[in-house]
Amino acid sequence: AQSVTQLDSQVPVFEEAPVELRCNYSSSVSVYLFWYVQYPNQGLQLLLKYLSGSTLVKGINGFEAEFNKSQTSFHLRKPSVHISDTAEYFCAVSNTGGFKTIFGAGTRLFVKA
Amino acid sequence: NAGVTQTPKFRVLKTGQSMTLLCAQDMNHEYMYWYRQDPGMGLRLIHYSVGEGTTAKGEVPDGYNVSRLKKQNFLLGLESAAPSQTSVYFCASSYAGPYYEQYFGPGTRLTVT
């Protein structure tokens, strides 16, 4: 069975500082990996995804993530955050042969001025 | 192009009452999903559909029923609401299987008293 663990429930950071949101997964088969963002009182929207190929994936709003198969991780990074990045971030994993996507519990990023 | 819409946005039910949540998408997507979001638990899949006329159970299907009579609509029913079903419900759709990103609706906040 698949599972996703987001290692931090909350991450406070100052504006213009770098940030890393950590995600580990477990699966016995090949996976697709996603990061979604949820702004207050909205649905989720896709930030980036890893399907295959290059392990460094770039997404919207300056975010990027690196797929590490040996560590079973897919950490999300941004070199300099803005106040507008304050949101909840969800890591998600799908089996290549399955129908469903499993979401992590979420990490709340709070950017302070 | 409205994307994914959900009706209603808010609802308060008394224990034992029934209701139906409507999800509609105008992107001609095959797959549709119902999730519930509870604090600290991320999104949990209730039911999903891989095409018109088909439905399947997700992680937490008990107490819910679904129907997909038309490709663009996915209905979630609560036959006898319980306080444990107080949650935010999200509908999502995707072009096909887990390779593709999911598009989310704005959510329905349900309170059962």
PDB file of C-alpha atoms in Angstrom:
ATOM      1  CA  ALA A   1       0.000   0.000   0.000  1.00  0.00           C
ATOM      2  CA  GLN A   2       1.095   3.549  -0.669  1.00  0.00           C
ATOM      3  CA  SER A   3       1.539   6.208   1.956  1.00  0.00           C
ATOM      4  CA  VAL A   4       2.729   9.799   2.085  1.00  0.00           C
ATOM      5  CA  THR A   5       4.331  11.513   5.054  1.00  0.00           C
ATOM      6  CA  GLN A   6       4.795  15.243   5.227  1.00  0.00           C
ATOM      7  CA  LEU A   7       7.355  15.701   7.949  1.00  0.00           C
ATOM      8  CA  ASP A   8       6.341  19.189   9.110  1.00  0.00           C
ATOM      9  CA  SER A   9       2.790  20.250   9.909  1.00  0.00           C
ATOM     10  CA  GLN A  10       3.724  23.949  10.065  1.00  0.00           C
ATOM     11  CA  VAL A  11       6.682  25.900   8.704  1.00  0.00           C
ATOM     12  CA  PRO A  12       7.068  29.558   9.696  1.00  0.00           C
ATOM     13  CA  VAL A  13       9.611  31.509   7.648  1.00  0.00           C
ATOM     14  CA  PHE A  14      10.533  35.131   7.063  1.00  0.00           C
ATOM     15  CA  GLU A  15       9.874  36.806   3.746  1.00  0.00           C
ATOM     16  CA  GLU A  16      12.725  36.405   1.199  1.00  0.00           C
ATOM     17  CA  ALA A  17      14.182  33.439   3.106  1.00  0.00           C
ATOM     18  CA  PRO A  18      14.519  30.006   1.454  1.00  0.00           C
ATOM     19  CA  VAL A  19      12.150  27.212   2.393  1.00  0.00           C
ATOM     20  CA  GLU A  20      12.019  23.433   2.080  1.00  0.00           C
ATOM     21  CA  LEU A  21       8.862  21.399   2.691  1.00  0.00           C
ATOM     22  CA  ARG A  22       9.620  17.746   3.177  1.00  0.00           C
ATOM     23  CA  CYS A  23       7.732  14.779   1.775  1.00  0.00           C
ATOM     24  CA  ASN A  24       8.489  11.065   1.995  1.00  0.00           C
ATOM     25  CA  TYR A  25       6.479   8.307   0.392  1.00  0.00           C
ATOM     26  CA  SER A  26       6.335   4.549   0.423  1.00  0.00           C
ATOM     27  CA  SER A  27       5.291   2.377  -2.475  1.00  0.00           C
ATOM     28  CA  SER A  28       6.256  -1.018  -3.827  1.00  0.00           C
ATOM     29  CA  VAL A  29       5.806   0.081  -7.452  1.00  0.00           C
ATOM     30  CA  SER A  30       6.717   3.040  -9.635  1.00  0.00           C
ATOM     31  CA  VAL A  31       4.988   6.274  -8.720  1.00  0.00           C
ATOM     32  CA  TYR A  32       3.932   9.651  -9.972  1.00  0.00           C
ATOM     33  CA  LEU A  33       4.473  12.477  -7.477  1.00  0.00           C
ATOM     34  CA  PHE A  34       2.676  15.804  -7.111  1.00  0.00           C
ATOM     35  CA  TRP A  35       2.687  18.952  -5.013  1.00  0.00           C
ATOM     36  CA  TYR A  36      -0.553  20.887  -4.702  1.00  0.00           C
ATOM     37  CA  VAL A  37      -1.165  24.249  -3.002  1.00  0.00           C
ATOM     38  CA  GLN A  38      -4.321  25.342  -1.218  1.00  0.00           C
ATOM     39  CA  TYR A  39      -4.873  29.033  -0.537  1.00  0.00           C
ATOM     40  CA  PRO A  40      -7.364  29.953   2.208  1.00  0.00           C
ATOM     41  CA  ASN A  41     -10.959  28.995   1.421  1.00  0.00           C
ATOM     42  CA  GLN A  42     -10.061  27.577  -1.991  1.00  0.00           C
ATOM     43  CA  GLY A  43      -9.625  24.192  -3.619  1.00  0.00           C
ATOM     44  CA  LEU A  44      -6.234  22.685  -4.373  1.00  0.00           C
ATOM     45  CA  GLN A  45      -4.252  23.575  -7.475  1.00  0.00           C
ATOM     46  CA  LEU A  46      -1.234  21.874  -8.976  1.00  0.00           C
ATOM     47  CA  LEU A  47       2.224  23.321  -8.274  1.00  0.00           C
ATOM     48  CA  LEU A  48       4.320  20.699 -10.033  1.00  0.00           C
ATOM     49  CA  LYS A  49       4.540  17.002 -10.809  1.00  0.00           C
ATOM     50  CA  TYR A  50       7.122  14.297 -11.419  1.00  0.00           C
ATOM     51  CA  LEU A  51       6.174  11.642 -13.940  1.00  0.00           C
ATOM     52  CA  SER A  52       9.543  10.431 -15.243  1.00  0.00           C
ATOM     53  CA  GLY A  53      12.872  11.711 -16.554  1.00  0.00           C
ATOM     54  CA  SER A  54      14.768  14.539 -14.879  1.00  0.00           C
ATOM     55  CA  THR A  55      14.576  14.295 -11.104  1.00  0.00           C
ATOM     56  CA  LEU A  56      14.492  18.077 -10.672  1.00  0.00           C
ATOM     57  CA  VAL A  57      11.061  19.416 -11.490  1.00  0.00           C
ATOM     58  CA  LYS A  58      10.196  23.083 -11.804  1.00  0.00           C
ATOM     59  CA  GLY A  59       6.707  24.374 -11.108  1.00  0.00           C
ATOM     60  CA  ILE A  60       4.731  27.564 -10.915  1.00  0.00           C
ATOM     61  CA  ASN A  61       5.536  30.548  -8.689  1.00  0.00           C
ATOM     62  CA  GLY A  62       9.261  29.706  -8.505  1.00  0.00           C
ATOM     63  CA  PHE A  63       8.852  26.369  -6.701  1.00  0.00           C
ATOM     64  CA  GLU A  64      10.864  23.273  -7.555  1.00  0.00           C
ATOM     65  CA  ALA A  65      11.082  19.743  -6.195  1.00  0.00           C
ATOM     66  CA  GLU A  66      13.604  16.939  -6.427  1.00  0.00           C
ATOM     67  CA  PHE A  67      12.670  13.288  -6.742  1.00  0.00           C
ATOM     68  CA  ASN A  68      15.069  11.052  -4.824  1.00  0.00           C
ATOM     69  CA  LYS A  69      14.266   7.402  -5.455  1.00  0.00           C
ATOM     70  CA  SER A  70      16.792   5.975  -2.997  1.00  0.00           C
ATOM     71  CA  GLN A  71      15.501   8.217  -0.196  1.00  0.00           C
ATOM     72  CA  THR A  72      11.860   7.896  -1.383  1.00  0.00           C
ATOM     73  CA  SER A  73      11.526  11.645  -1.024  1.00  0.00           C
ATOM     74  CA  PHE A  74      10.070  14.505  -3.021  1.00  0.00           C
ATOM     75  CA  HIS A  75      10.953  17.700  -1.145  1.00  0.00           C
ATOM     76  CA  LEU A  76       9.609  21.061  -2.293  1.00  0.00           C
ATOM     77  CA  ARG A  77      11.866  24.114  -2.298  1.00  0.00           C
ATOM     78  CA  LYS A  78      11.777  27.802  -3.051  1.00  0.00           C
ATOM     79  CA  PRO A  79      14.882  30.019  -2.792  1.00  0.00           C
ATOM     80  CA  SER A  80      13.025  33.161  -1.675  1.00  0.00           C
ATOM     81  CA  VAL A  81       9.455  33.176  -0.388  1.00  0.00           C
ATOM     82  CA  HIS A  82       6.870  35.937  -0.533  1.00  0.00           C
ATOM     83  CA  ILE A  83       3.997  36.769   1.793  1.00  0.00           C
ATOM     84  CA  SER A  84       1.665  35.521  -0.945  1.00  0.00           C
ATOM     85  CA  ASP A  85       3.146  32.009  -0.612  1.00  0.00           C
ATOM     86  CA  THR A  86       1.344  31.610   2.713  1.00  0.00           C
ATOM     87  CA  ALA A  87      -0.855  28.572   2.099  1.00  0.00           C
ATOM     88  CA  GLU A  88      -1.147  24.859   2.805  1.00  0.00           C
ATOM     89  CA  TYR A  89       0.927  22.522   0.657  1.00  0.00           C
ATOM     90  CA  PHE A  90       0.062  18.905  -0.051  1.00  0.00           C
ATOM     91  CA  CYS A  91       2.338  16.187  -1.355  1.00  0.00           C
ATOM     92  CA  ALA A  92       0.563  13.401  -3.252  1.00  0.00           C
ATOM     93  CA  VAL A  93       1.513  10.064  -4.822  1.00  0.00           C
ATOM     94  CA  SER A  94      -0.136   7.825  -7.402  1.00  0.00           C
ATOM     95  CA  ASN A  95       0.799   4.321  -8.526  1.00  0.00           C
ATOM     96  CA  THR A  96       1.569   4.128 -12.222  1.00  0.00           C
ATOM     97  CA  GLY A  97      -0.917   1.283 -12.591  1.00  0.00           C
ATOM     98  CA  GLY A  98      -3.610   2.457 -10.207  1.00  0.00           C
ATOM     99  CA  PHE A  99      -6.627   4.726 -10.166  1.00  0.00           C
ATOM    100  CA  LYS A 100      -6.149   6.724  -6.991  1.00  0.00           C
ATOM    101  CA  THR A 101      -3.946   9.459  -5.590  1.00  0.00           C
ATOM    102  CA  ILE A 102      -2.946   9.482  -1.913  1.00  0.00           C
ATOM    103  CA  PHE A 103      -2.450  12.867  -0.270  1.00  0.00           C
ATOM    104  CA  GLY A 104      -0.262  13.743   2.689  1.00  0.00           C
ATOM    105  CA  ALA A 105      -1.634  15.539   5.735  1.00  0.00           C
ATOM    106  CA  GLY A 106      -0.399  18.907   4.499  1.00  0.00           C
ATOM    107  CA  THR A 107       2.196  21.479   5.580  1.00  0.00           C
ATOM    108  CA  ARG A 108       1.054  24.940   6.477  1.00  0.00           C
ATOM    109  CA  LEU A 109       3.598  27.512   5.259  1.00  0.00           C
ATOM    110  CA  PHE A 110       3.385  30.830   7.068  1.00  0.00           C
ATOM    111  CA  VAL A 111       5.498  33.641   5.633  1.00  0.00           C
ATOM    112  CA  LYS A 112       6.195  36.510   8.022  1.00  0.00           C
ATOM    113  CA  ALA A 113       7.159  40.062   7.089  1.00  0.00           C
TER     114      ALA A 113
ATOM    115  CA  ASN B   1     -15.016  27.540 -18.949  1.00  0.00           C
ATOM    116  CA  ALA B   2     -16.026  27.215 -15.275  1.00  0.00           C
ATOM    117  CA  GLY B   3     -13.795  24.189 -14.488  1.00  0.00           C
ATOM    118  CA  VAL B   4     -15.152  22.269 -11.493  1.00  0.00           C
ATOM    119  CA  THR B   5     -18.123  23.693  -9.623  1.00  0.00           C
ATOM    120  CA  GLN B   6     -19.744  22.466  -6.413  1.00  0.00           C
ATOM    121  CA  THR B   7     -23.212  23.091  -5.019  1.00  0.00           C
ATOM    122  CA  PRO B   8     -23.906  24.160  -2.289  1.00  0.00           C
ATOM    123  CA  LYS B   9     -20.961  26.058  -0.774  1.00  0.00           C
ATOM    124  CA  PHE B  10     -22.201  25.749   2.805  1.00  0.00           C
ATOM    125  CA  ARG B  11     -24.792  23.570   4.527  1.00  0.00           C
ATOM    126  CA  VAL B  12     -25.884  22.837   8.065  1.00  0.00           C
ATOM    127  CA  LEU B  13     -27.723  19.568   8.700  1.00  0.00           C
ATOM    128  CA  LYS B  14     -29.248  17.989  11.751  1.00  0.00           C
ATOM    129  CA  THR B  15     -28.271  14.440  12.646  1.00  0.00           C
ATOM    130  CA  GLY B  16     -30.277  11.974  10.584  1.00  0.00           C
ATOM    131  CA  GLN B  17     -31.086  14.357   7.730  1.00  0.00           C
ATOM    132  CA  SER B  18     -30.072  13.580   4.174  1.00  0.00           C
ATOM    133  CA  MET B  19     -28.571  15.702   1.448  1.00  0.00           C
ATOM    134  CA  THR B  20     -26.885  15.542  -1.944  1.00  0.00           C
ATOM    135  CA  LEU B  21     -23.790  17.451  -2.996  1.00  0.00           C
ATOM    136  CA  LEU B  22     -23.487  18.185  -6.691  1.00  0.00           C
ATOM    137  CA  CYS B  23     -20.228  18.392  -8.612  1.00  0.00           C
ATOM    138  CA  ALA B  24     -20.080  19.474 -12.243  1.00  0.00           C
ATOM    139  CA  GLN B  25     -17.122  19.760 -14.626  1.00  0.00           C
ATOM    140  CA  ASP B  26     -17.027  21.190 -18.125  1.00  0.00           C
ATOM    141  CA  MET B  27     -13.619  19.825 -19.209  1.00  0.00           C
ATOM    142  CA  ASN B  28     -14.868  16.486 -20.582  1.00  0.00           C
ATOM    143  CA  HIS B  29     -12.831  14.646 -17.955  1.00  0.00           C
ATOM    144  CA  GLU B  30     -13.273  10.893 -17.519  1.00  0.00           C
ATOM    145  CA  TYR B  31     -12.269  10.606 -13.860  1.00  0.00           C
ATOM    146  CA  MET B  32     -14.045  12.296 -10.961  1.00  0.00           C
ATOM    147  CA  TYR B  33     -13.408  12.114  -7.226  1.00  0.00           C
ATOM    148  CA  TRP B  34     -14.966  13.061  -3.909  1.00  0.00           C
ATOM    149  CA  TYR B  35     -12.657  13.862  -0.981  1.00  0.00           C
ATOM    150  CA  ARG B  36     -13.192  15.056   2.546  1.00  0.00           C
ATOM    151  CA  GLN B  37     -10.699  17.339   4.263  1.00  0.00           C
ATOM    152  CA  ASP B  38     -10.329  17.314   8.026  1.00  0.00           C
ATOM    153  CA  PRO B  39      -7.716  19.214  10.071  1.00  0.00           C
ATOM    154  CA  GLY B  40      -4.403  17.360  10.261  1.00  0.00           C
ATOM    155  CA  MET B  41      -5.600  14.543   8.010  1.00  0.00           C
ATOM    156  CA  GLY B  42      -5.154  15.957   4.531  1.00  0.00           C
ATOM    157  CA  LEU B  43      -7.580  14.786   1.880  1.00  0.00           C
ATOM    158  CA  ARG B  44      -9.159  11.373   2.115  1.00  0.00           C
ATOM    159  CA  LEU B  45     -10.844   9.767  -0.867  1.00  0.00           C
ATOM    160  CA  ILE B  46     -14.508   8.886  -0.337  1.00  0.00           C
ATOM    161  CA  HIS B  47     -15.558   7.561  -3.765  1.00  0.00           C
ATOM    162  CA  TYR B  48     -14.352   7.946  -7.297  1.00  0.00           C
ATOM    163  CA  SER B  49     -15.500   7.277 -10.851  1.00  0.00           C
ATOM    164  CA  VAL B  50     -13.443   6.313 -13.904  1.00  0.00           C
ATOM    165  CA  GLY B  51     -16.233   7.042 -16.353  1.00  0.00           C
ATOM    166  CA  GLU B  52     -19.935   7.643 -16.858  1.00  0.00           C
ATOM    167  CA  GLY B  53     -22.023   4.996 -15.110  1.00  0.00           C
ATOM    168  CA  THR B  54     -19.137   3.674 -12.978  1.00  0.00           C
ATOM    169  CA  THR B  55     -18.267   4.317  -9.335  1.00  0.00           C
ATOM    170  CA  ALA B  56     -15.862   2.785  -6.834  1.00  0.00           C
ATOM    171  CA  LYS B  57     -15.091   3.057  -3.124  1.00  0.00           C
ATOM    172  CA  GLY B  58     -12.172   5.031  -1.786  1.00  0.00           C
ATOM    173  CA  GLU B  59     -10.596   5.074   1.677  1.00  0.00           C
ATOM    174  CA  VAL B  60     -13.609   6.296   3.687  1.00  0.00           C
ATOM    175  CA  PRO B  61     -16.828   5.341   1.845  1.00  0.00           C
ATOM    176  CA  ASP B  62     -19.053   4.429   4.818  1.00  0.00           C
ATOM    177  CA  GLY B  63     -22.125   6.623   5.166  1.00  0.00           C
ATOM    178  CA  TYR B  64     -21.862   8.001   1.614  1.00  0.00           C
ATOM    179  CA  ASN B  65     -23.247   7.022  -1.771  1.00  0.00           C
ATOM    180  CA  VAL B  66     -22.436   8.382  -5.215  1.00  0.00           C
ATOM    181  CA  SER B  67     -23.795   8.377  -8.732  1.00  0.00           C
ATOM    182  CA  ARG B  68     -22.347   9.323 -12.127  1.00  0.00           C
ATOM    183  CA  LEU B  69     -25.302   9.212 -14.506  1.00  0.00           C
ATOM    184  CA  LYS B  70     -23.816  11.890 -16.775  1.00  0.00           C
ATOM    185  CA  LYS B  71     -20.139  12.289 -17.588  1.00  0.00           C
ATOM    186  CA  GLN B  72     -20.042  15.878 -16.391  1.00  0.00           C
ATOM    187  CA  ASN B  73     -21.764  15.317 -13.027  1.00  0.00           C
ATOM    188  CA  PHE B  74     -20.776  13.399  -9.899  1.00  0.00           C
ATOM    189  CA  LEU B  75     -23.212  13.385  -6.981  1.00  0.00           C
ATOM    190  CA  LEU B  76     -22.357  12.621  -3.367  1.00  0.00           C
ATOM    191  CA  GLY B  77     -25.208  11.610  -1.067  1.00  0.00           C
ATOM    192  CA  LEU B  78     -25.476  11.398   2.693  1.00  0.00           C
ATOM    193  CA  GLU B  79     -28.493   9.275   3.577  1.00  0.00           C
ATOM    194  CA  SER B  80     -28.468   9.850   7.353  1.00  0.00           C
ATOM    195  CA  ALA B  81     -26.004  12.526   8.385  1.00  0.00           C
ATOM    196  CA  ALA B  82     -23.859  12.094  11.508  1.00  0.00           C
ATOM    197  CA  PRO B  83     -21.701  14.648  13.372  1.00  0.00           C
ATOM    198  CA  SER B  84     -18.611  12.684  12.231  1.00  0.00           C
ATOM    199  CA  GLN B  85     -19.435  13.784   8.691  1.00  0.00           C
ATOM    200  CA  THR B  86     -18.826  17.435   9.561  1.00  0.00           C
ATOM    201  CA  SER B  87     -16.050  18.313   7.130  1.00  0.00           C
ATOM    202  CA  VAL B  88     -15.095  20.209   4.000  1.00  0.00           C
ATOM    203  CA  TYR B  89     -15.886  18.212   0.884  1.00  0.00           C
ATOM    204  CA  PHE B  90     -13.946  18.632  -2.343  1.00  0.00           C
ATOM    205  CA  CYS B  91     -14.778  17.319  -5.750  1.00  0.00           C
ATOM    206  CA  ALA B  92     -12.035  16.885  -8.339  1.00  0.00           C
ATOM    207  CA  SER B  93     -11.751  15.699 -11.914  1.00  0.00           C
ATOM    208  CA  SER B  94      -8.932  14.566 -14.179  1.00  0.00           C
ATOM    209  CA  TYR B  95      -8.592  13.812 -17.888  1.00  0.00           C
ATOM    210  CA  ALA B  96      -7.836  10.149 -17.179  1.00  0.00           C
ATOM    211  CA  GLY B  97      -5.846   8.156 -14.620  1.00  0.00           C
ATOM    212  CA  PRO B  98      -3.274   9.137 -11.995  1.00  0.00           C
ATOM    213  CA  TYR B  99      -0.759  10.358 -14.616  1.00  0.00           C
ATOM    214  CA  TYR B 100      -2.879  13.485 -14.987  1.00  0.00           C
ATOM    215  CA  GLU B 101      -3.334  16.333 -12.524  1.00  0.00           C
ATOM    216  CA  GLN B 102      -6.592  16.738 -10.690  1.00  0.00           C
ATOM    217  CA  TYR B 103      -8.671  19.906 -10.922  1.00  0.00           C
ATOM    218  CA  PHE B 104     -10.490  20.788  -7.739  1.00  0.00           C
ATOM    219  CA  GLY B 105     -13.727  22.567  -6.990  1.00  0.00           C
ATOM    220  CA  PRO B 106     -13.971  25.298  -4.332  1.00  0.00           C
ATOM    221  CA  GLY B 107     -15.355  22.956  -1.670  1.00  0.00           C
ATOM    222  CA  THR B 108     -18.531  22.522   0.372  1.00  0.00           C
ATOM    223  CA  ARG B 109     -18.400  23.173   4.106  1.00  0.00           C
ATOM    224  CA  LEU B 110     -20.851  20.821   5.834  1.00  0.00           C
ATOM    225  CA  THR B 111     -21.741  20.986   9.517  1.00  0.00           C
ATOM    226  CA  VAL B 112     -23.846  18.264  11.111  1.00  0.00           C
ATOM    227  CA  THR B 113     -25.302  19.159  14.510  1.00  0.00           C
TER     228      THR B 113
END
